Amino acid sequence: VTLMHKWIIVGRFEPAQHGLWSTDVWKAELVGTLADDCAYPAFGQALAGTPFLATWMRMLGAKVILTPRAQKGFGMYQKAKELAELLNAFQYETRLYLVPFADVQKEIILSIPPAYRIVIYRRFMARIAERLANEHGAKALVTGESLGQVGSQTLENLITVRSAVTLPILSPLIGMDKQEIIGEARNIGTYPISILPDEDCCTLFVPRHPVTRSSPEEVERLESALDIPGLVERAISQVEVTHFTPEGISTGQSPVGI
């Protein structure tokens, strides 16, 4: 119902200037109130499952670009492609950017204490995603984080990761628990793909005791040992792009950063 009202009352948001008390502003406020006060309390906690993120954002009208953290040679690459192909039914044209992360990860392992590595991995992922977003004129990054579900997703660590970029990071699943996420993944058909075995770039090198209360200041001090622009550029130059359309699937190297 909220989605229907959004499209009937507001339609697609377009860049424009409106007076503070104009009809357009009140329409946007009405749709926002319906989402906040009706949709989320009634259904929001059932809309779980990280792959559902793309579906949700697409239904609201956002053009979704998928940029999973991936490592060539591991199952995550194939899983990302299968999930993108399935979710493309909600968008009909999707670009999946697969970013080799091994070079960045090696430098972090050599220079950063184990407890801080996951947080710094995520900060670099955010920087890379922001670079891709800027190339495409995207206005925000969207992640599937759930507050407190794992050690790297404490409130302090989320703040530290977000401080690495200037674009806003949206996390629609932030208040949902694991069982809700699994339940919705089953509903939209992504669960069988999601549980296939794989080793992504984080699970391979998880420290035994990751930091749970990091701060931007201490992490920036640790990152001073790294060539941040150079590592981001190296990752961007190796991006593989898969383009999903109703006509078929095509794969190639991205010209971004080259």
mmCIF file of C-alpha atoms in Angstrom:
data_model
loop_
_atom_site.group_PDB
_atom_site.id
_atom_site.type_symbol
_atom_site.label_atom_id
_atom_site.label_comp_id
_atom_site.label_asym_id
_atom_site.label_seq_id
_atom_site.Cartn_x
_atom_site.Cartn_y
_atom_site.Cartn_z
ATOM 1 C CA VAL A 1 0.000 0.000 0.000
ATOM 2 C CA THR A 2 2.817 2.393 0.855
ATOM 3 C CA LEU A 3 4.564 1.670 -2.431
ATOM 4 C CA MET A 4 1.307 2.239 -4.314
ATOM 5 C CA HIS A 5 0.813 5.598 -2.596
ATOM 6 C CA LYS A 6 4.393 6.590 -3.370
ATOM 7 C CA TRP A 7 3.939 6.031 -7.091
ATOM 8 C CA ILE A 8 0.397 7.472 -7.281
ATOM 9 C CA ILE A 9 0.979 10.574 -5.134
ATOM 10 C CA VAL A 10 4.599 11.433 -5.907
ATOM 11 C CA GLY A 11 5.683 9.288 -8.841
ATOM 12 C CA ARG A 12 9.388 9.370 -9.665
ATOM 13 C CA PHE A 13 11.455 11.918 -7.757
ATOM 14 C CA GLU A 14 13.231 14.311 -10.104
ATOM 15 C CA PRO A 15 15.748 17.096 -9.299
ATOM 16 C CA ALA A 16 13.714 20.295 -8.821
ATOM 17 C CA GLN A 17 13.181 23.278 -6.542
ATOM 18 C CA HIS A 18 9.934 23.546 -4.567
ATOM 19 C CA GLY A 19 8.734 26.036 -1.998
ATOM 20 C CA LEU A 20 8.867 24.934 1.624
ATOM 21 C CA TRP A 21 5.062 24.821 1.955
ATOM 22 C CA SER A 22 4.305 23.719 -1.608
ATOM 23 C CA THR A 23 2.023 20.825 -2.537
ATOM 24 C CA ASP A 24 5.012 18.808 -3.776
ATOM 25 C CA VAL A 25 6.722 18.986 -0.378
ATOM 26 C CA TRP A 26 3.550 17.950 1.449
ATOM 27 C CA LYS A 27 3.091 14.997 -0.919
ATOM 28 C CA ALA A 28 6.640 13.827 -0.189
ATOM 29 C CA GLU A 29 6.049 14.255 3.563
ATOM 30 C CA LEU A 30 2.832 12.217 3.361
ATOM 31 C CA VAL A 31 4.552 9.340 1.565
ATOM 32 C CA GLY A 32 7.471 9.449 4.021
ATOM 33 C CA THR A 33 5.095 9.339 6.994
ATOM 34 C CA LEU A 34 3.236 6.345 5.548
ATOM 35 C CA ALA A 35 6.531 4.492 5.146
ATOM 36 C CA ASP A 36 7.845 5.371 8.622
ATOM 37 C CA ASP A 37 4.639 4.976 10.652
ATOM 38 C CA CYS A 38 2.746 2.284 8.727
ATOM 39 C CA ALA A 39 4.923 0.177 6.449
ATOM 40 C CA TYR A 40 7.930 -0.305 8.707
ATOM 41 C CA PRO A 41 6.086 -1.173 11.965
ATOM 42 C CA ALA A 42 3.675 -3.479 10.113
ATOM 43 C CA PHE A 43 5.929 -5.149 7.561
ATOM 44 C CA GLY A 44 9.447 -3.729 7.731
ATOM 45 C CA GLN A 45 10.850 -6.335 10.073
ATOM 46 C CA ALA A 46 9.590 -9.088 7.765
ATOM 47 C CA LEU A 47 11.417 -7.574 4.771
ATOM 48 C CA ALA A 48 14.674 -9.240 5.572
ATOM 49 C CA GLY A 49 17.377 -11.111 3.664
ATOM 50 C CA THR A 50 20.312 -9.150 2.375
ATOM 51 C CA PRO A 51 19.613 -10.002 -1.306
ATOM 52 C CA PHE A 52 16.126 -8.519 -0.801
ATOM 53 C CA LEU A 53 17.838 -5.167 -0.353
ATOM 54 C CA ALA A 54 18.036 -4.653 -4.114
ATOM 55 C CA THR A 55 14.377 -5.615 -4.518
ATOM 56 C CA TRP A 56 13.249 -3.190 -1.831
ATOM 57 C CA MET A 57 15.260 -0.275 -3.164
ATOM 58 C CA ARG A 58 14.108 -0.975 -6.723
ATOM 59 C CA MET A 59 10.432 -1.018 -5.708
ATOM 60 C CA LEU A 60 10.964 2.444 -4.209
ATOM 61 C CA GLY A 61 12.303 3.633 -7.553
ATOM 62 C CA ALA A 62 16.072 3.533 -7.030
ATOM 63 C CA LYS A 63 18.337 2.367 -9.846
ATOM 64 C CA VAL A 64 20.463 -0.339 -8.230
ATOM 65 C CA ILE A 65 24.114 -1.051 -9.047
ATOM 66 C CA LEU A 66 25.454 -4.177 -7.318
ATOM 67 C CA THR A 67 29.018 -4.120 -5.946
ATOM 68 C CA PRO A 68 29.600 -7.176 -3.699
ATOM 69 C CA ARG A 69 32.994 -7.760 -2.129
ATOM 70 C CA ALA A 70 34.359 -10.633 -4.175
ATOM 71 C CA GLN A 71 37.503 -12.611 -4.769
ATOM 72 C CA LYS A 72 38.182 -14.223 -8.152
ATOM 73 C CA GLY A 73 38.457 -17.972 -7.901
ATOM 74 C CA PHE A 74 36.070 -18.295 -4.958
ATOM 75 C CA GLY A 75 32.364 -19.192 -4.899
ATOM 76 C CA MET A 76 31.323 -15.641 -3.999
ATOM 77 C CA TYR A 77 31.908 -14.572 -7.618
ATOM 78 C CA GLN A 78 29.432 -17.108 -8.969
ATOM 79 C CA LYS A 79 26.942 -16.537 -6.162
ATOM 80 C CA ALA A 80 26.969 -12.794 -6.813
ATOM 81 C CA LYS A 81 26.203 -13.365 -10.490
ATOM 82 C CA GLU A 82 23.383 -15.816 -9.752
ATOM 83 C CA LEU A 83 21.829 -13.455 -7.197
ATOM 84 C CA ALA A 84 22.119 -10.508 -9.591
ATOM 85 C CA GLU A 85 20.445 -12.491 -12.359
ATOM 86 C CA LEU A 86 17.581 -13.469 -10.054
ATOM 87 C CA LEU A 87 17.108 -9.936 -8.680
ATOM 88 C CA ASN A 88 17.262 -8.433 -12.162
ATOM 89 C CA ALA A 89 13.638 -9.518 -12.571
ATOM 90 C CA PHE A 90 12.745 -6.503 -10.407
ATOM 91 C CA GLN A 91 14.836 -4.047 -12.428
ATOM 92 C CA TYR A 92 15.228 -5.504 -15.964
ATOM 93 C CA GLU A 93 18.653 -3.963 -16.406
ATOM 94 C CA THR A 94 21.435 -4.378 -13.853
ATOM 95 C CA ARG A 95 25.183 -3.857 -13.811
ATOM 96 C CA LEU A 96 27.088 -6.062 -11.369
ATOM 97 C CA TYR A 97 30.578 -4.788 -10.495
ATOM 98 C CA LEU A 98 32.888 -7.508 -9.154
ATOM 99 C CA VAL A 99 35.887 -5.975 -7.427
ATOM 100 C CA PRO A 100 39.024 -8.113 -6.882
ATOM 101 C CA PHE A 101 40.050 -7.351 -3.310
ATOM 102 C CA ALA A 102 43.126 -9.565 -2.862
ATOM 103 C CA ASP A 103 45.746 -6.844 -3.417
ATOM 104 C CA VAL A 104 44.069 -4.494 -0.963
ATOM 105 C CA GLN A 105 43.674 -7.273 1.566
ATOM 106 C CA LYS A 106 47.324 -8.311 1.364
ATOM 107 C CA GLU A 107 48.485 -4.780 2.125
ATOM 108 C CA ILE A 108 46.107 -4.525 5.071
ATOM 109 C CA ILE A 109 47.284 -7.870 6.486
ATOM 110 C CA LEU A 110 50.915 -6.754 6.262
ATOM 111 C CA SER A 111 50.351 -3.370 7.925
ATOM 112 C CA ILE A 112 47.336 -3.559 10.268
ATOM 113 C CA PRO A 113 46.927 -5.395 13.619
ATOM 114 C CA PRO A 114 44.544 -8.372 13.265
ATOM 115 C CA ALA A 115 41.803 -6.965 15.490
ATOM 116 C CA TYR A 116 41.300 -3.947 13.216
ATOM 117 C CA ARG A 117 41.483 -5.636 9.826
ATOM 118 C CA ILE A 118 37.766 -6.326 9.283
ATOM 119 C CA VAL A 119 36.830 -2.710 9.999
ATOM 120 C CA ILE A 120 39.532 -1.478 7.633
ATOM 121 C CA TYR A 121 38.487 -3.993 4.956
ATOM 122 C CA ARG A 122 35.008 -2.497 5.157
ATOM 123 C CA ARG A 123 36.321 1.060 4.990
ATOM 124 C CA PHE A 124 38.141 0.217 1.763
ATOM 125 C CA MET A 125 35.055 -1.494 0.363
ATOM 126 C CA ALA A 126 33.090 1.664 1.099
ATOM 127 C CA ARG A 127 35.732 3.815 -0.623
ATOM 128 C CA ILE A 128 35.698 1.593 -3.716
ATOM 129 C CA ALA A 129 31.890 1.561 -3.824
ATOM 130 C CA GLU A 130 31.832 5.351 -3.462
ATOM 131 C CA ARG A 131 34.235 5.700 -6.381
ATOM 132 C CA LEU A 132 31.948 3.573 -8.558
ATOM 133 C CA ALA A 133 28.896 5.467 -7.307
ATOM 134 C CA ASN A 134 30.449 8.809 -8.227
ATOM 135 C CA GLU A 135 31.256 7.521 -11.716
ATOM 136 C CA HIS A 136 27.566 6.731 -12.217
ATOM 137 C CA GLY A 137 26.048 9.742 -10.464
ATOM 138 C CA ALA A 138 24.598 7.647 -7.626
ATOM 139 C CA LYS A 139 23.558 9.624 -4.551
ATOM 140 C CA ALA A 140 24.011 6.994 -1.830
ATOM 141 C CA LEU A 141 25.485 3.602 -0.949
ATOM 142 C CA VAL A 142 23.236 0.818 0.355
ATOM 143 C CA THR A 143 24.447 -2.021 2.585
ATOM 144 C CA GLY A 144 22.816 -5.052 4.201
ATOM 145 C CA GLU A 145 24.175 -4.546 7.706
ATOM 146 C CA SER A 146 22.168 -5.667 10.727
ATOM 147 C CA LEU A 147 23.123 -3.932 13.954
ATOM 148 C CA GLY A 148 25.077 -6.209 16.283
ATOM 149 C CA GLN A 149 24.656 -9.353 14.170
ATOM 150 C CA VAL A 150 28.449 -9.770 13.938
ATOM 151 C CA GLY A 151 31.375 -8.085 15.672
ATOM 152 C CA SER A 152 32.111 -5.733 12.790
ATOM 153 C CA GLN A 153 28.548 -4.384 12.874
ATOM 154 C CA THR A 154 28.490 -2.777 16.300
ATOM 155 C CA LEU A 155 27.319 0.825 16.394
ATOM 156 C CA GLU A 156 30.878 2.058 16.965
ATOM 157 C CA ASN A 157 32.250 0.084 14.019
ATOM 158 C CA LEU A 158 29.434 1.208 11.719
ATOM 159 C CA ILE A 159 30.280 4.826 12.550
ATOM 160 C CA THR A 160 33.960 4.169 11.850
ATOM 161 C CA VAL A 161 33.214 2.591 8.468
ATOM 162 C CA ARG A 162 30.890 5.411 7.442
ATOM 163 C CA SER A 163 33.482 8.031 8.284
ATOM 164 C CA ALA A 164 35.650 6.778 5.381
ATOM 165 C CA VAL A 165 33.267 8.168 2.734
ATOM 166 C CA THR A 166 31.210 11.287 2.100
ATOM 167 C CA LEU A 167 28.205 9.679 0.412
ATOM 168 C CA PRO A 168 25.407 8.649 2.797
ATOM 169 C CA ILE A 169 25.226 4.919 3.550
ATOM 170 C CA LEU A 170 21.707 3.529 3.840
ATOM 171 C CA SER A 171 21.086 0.277 5.760
ATOM 172 C CA PRO A 172 17.393 -0.699 5.489
ATOM 173 C CA LEU A 173 17.969 -4.002 7.320
ATOM 174 C CA ILE A 174 19.681 -2.383 10.310
ATOM 175 C CA GLY A 175 17.051 -3.428 12.878
ATOM 176 C CA MET A 176 16.262 -6.895 11.547
ATOM 177 C CA ASP A 177 17.529 -10.139 13.042
ATOM 178 C CA LYS A 178 19.056 -13.163 11.314
ATOM 179 C CA GLN A 179 15.920 -15.320 11.336
ATOM 180 C CA GLU A 180 13.880 -12.548 9.739
ATOM 181 C CA ILE A 181 16.557 -12.165 7.073
ATOM 182 C CA ILE A 182 16.515 -15.914 6.351
ATOM 183 C CA GLY A 183 12.722 -15.965 6.217
ATOM 184 C CA GLU A 184 12.468 -13.243 3.608
ATOM 185 C CA ALA A 185 15.343 -14.741 1.597
ATOM 186 C CA ARG A 186 13.238 -17.887 1.334
ATOM 187 C CA ASN A 187 10.216 -15.843 0.232
ATOM 188 C CA ILE A 188 12.004 -14.105 -2.638
ATOM 189 C CA GLY A 189 13.920 -17.192 -3.777
ATOM 190 C CA THR A 190 17.483 -16.152 -2.934
ATOM 191 C CA TYR A 191 18.030 -18.448 0.055
ATOM 192 C CA PRO A 192 19.135 -21.556 -1.919
ATOM 193 C CA ILE A 193 21.829 -19.458 -3.615
ATOM 194 C CA SER A 194 22.878 -17.654 -0.439
ATOM 195 C CA ILE A 195 23.646 -20.872 1.468
ATOM 196 C CA LEU A 196 25.930 -22.310 -1.205
ATOM 197 C CA PRO A 197 29.453 -22.716 0.253
ATOM 198 C CA ASP A 198 31.925 -19.961 -0.546
ATOM 199 C CA GLU A 199 34.846 -18.109 0.967
ATOM 200 C CA ASP A 200 34.666 -14.366 0.531
ATOM 201 C CA CYS A 201 37.510 -11.989 1.254
ATOM 202 C CA CYS A 202 36.414 -11.404 4.859
ATOM 203 C CA THR A 203 35.597 -14.928 6.029
ATOM 204 C CA LEU A 204 38.998 -16.201 4.893
ATOM 205 C CA PHE A 205 40.913 -14.007 7.354
ATOM 206 C CA VAL A 206 38.600 -13.295 10.271
ATOM 207 C CA PRO A 207 40.619 -12.534 13.433
ATOM 208 C CA ARG A 208 39.807 -14.473 16.583
ATOM 209 C CA HIS A 209 39.056 -11.287 18.526
ATOM 210 C CA PRO A 210 37.994 -8.432 16.219
ATOM 211 C CA VAL A 211 37.664 -4.958 17.680
ATOM 212 C CA THR A 212 34.059 -4.075 18.525
ATOM 213 C CA ARG A 213 34.498 -0.469 19.684
ATOM 214 C CA SER A 214 36.721 1.222 17.141
ATOM 215 C CA SER A 215 36.866 4.953 16.547
ATOM 216 C CA PRO A 216 37.537 6.875 13.319
ATOM 217 C CA GLU A 217 40.564 8.565 14.895
ATOM 218 C CA GLU A 218 42.407 5.389 15.880
ATOM 219 C CA VAL A 219 41.612 3.657 12.581
ATOM 220 C CA GLU A 220 42.796 6.675 10.564
ATOM 221 C CA ARG A 221 46.055 6.537 12.519
ATOM 222 C CA LEU A 222 46.500 2.865 11.576
ATOM 223 C CA GLU A 223 45.591 3.550 7.946
ATOM 224 C CA SER A 224 48.357 6.141 7.673
ATOM 225 C CA ALA A 225 50.685 3.197 6.922
ATOM 226 C CA LEU A 226 48.701 2.417 3.750
ATOM 227 C CA ASP A 227 48.603 4.052 0.321
ATOM 228 C CA ILE A 228 44.840 4.553 0.357
ATOM 229 C CA PRO A 229 44.415 6.264 -3.058
ATOM 230 C CA GLY A 230 46.776 3.791 -4.718
ATOM 231 C CA LEU A 231 45.011 0.728 -3.317
ATOM 232 C CA VAL A 232 41.580 2.037 -4.307
ATOM 233 C CA GLU A 233 42.868 2.791 -7.811
ATOM 234 C CA ARG A 234 44.384 -0.692 -8.114
ATOM 235 C CA ALA A 235 41.091 -2.344 -7.184
ATOM 236 C CA ILE A 236 39.058 -0.125 -9.492
ATOM 237 C CA SER A 237 41.333 -0.857 -12.449
ATOM 238 C CA GLN A 238 40.557 -4.597 -12.142
ATOM 239 C CA VAL A 239 36.774 -4.357 -11.881
ATOM 240 C CA GLU A 240 34.782 -6.880 -13.912
ATOM 241 C CA VAL A 241 31.329 -5.749 -15.054
ATOM 242 C CA THR A 242 28.447 -8.084 -15.852
ATOM 243 C CA HIS A 243 25.494 -6.456 -17.599
ATOM 244 C CA PHE A 244 22.083 -8.125 -17.185
ATOM 245 C CA THR A 245 19.330 -7.144 -19.647
ATOM 246 C CA PRO A 246 16.153 -8.825 -20.965
ATOM 247 C CA GLU A 247 18.172 -9.709 -24.086
ATOM 248 C CA GLY A 248 20.938 -11.527 -22.225
ATOM 249 C CA ILE A 249 24.087 -11.263 -20.090
ATOM 250 C CA SER A 250 27.416 -9.735 -21.124
ATOM 251 C CA THR A 251 30.687 -9.491 -19.182
ATOM 252 C CA GLY A 252 33.750 -7.265 -19.613
ATOM 253 C CA GLN A 253 36.306 -5.093 -17.879
ATOM 254 C CA SER A 254 35.163 -1.721 -16.567
ATOM 255 C CA PRO A 255 36.756 1.396 -18.063
ATOM 256 C CA VAL A 256 36.423 3.084 -14.669
ATOM 257 C CA GLY A 257 39.786 4.265 -13.342
ATOM 258 C CA ILE A 258 41.724 3.205 -16.440
#
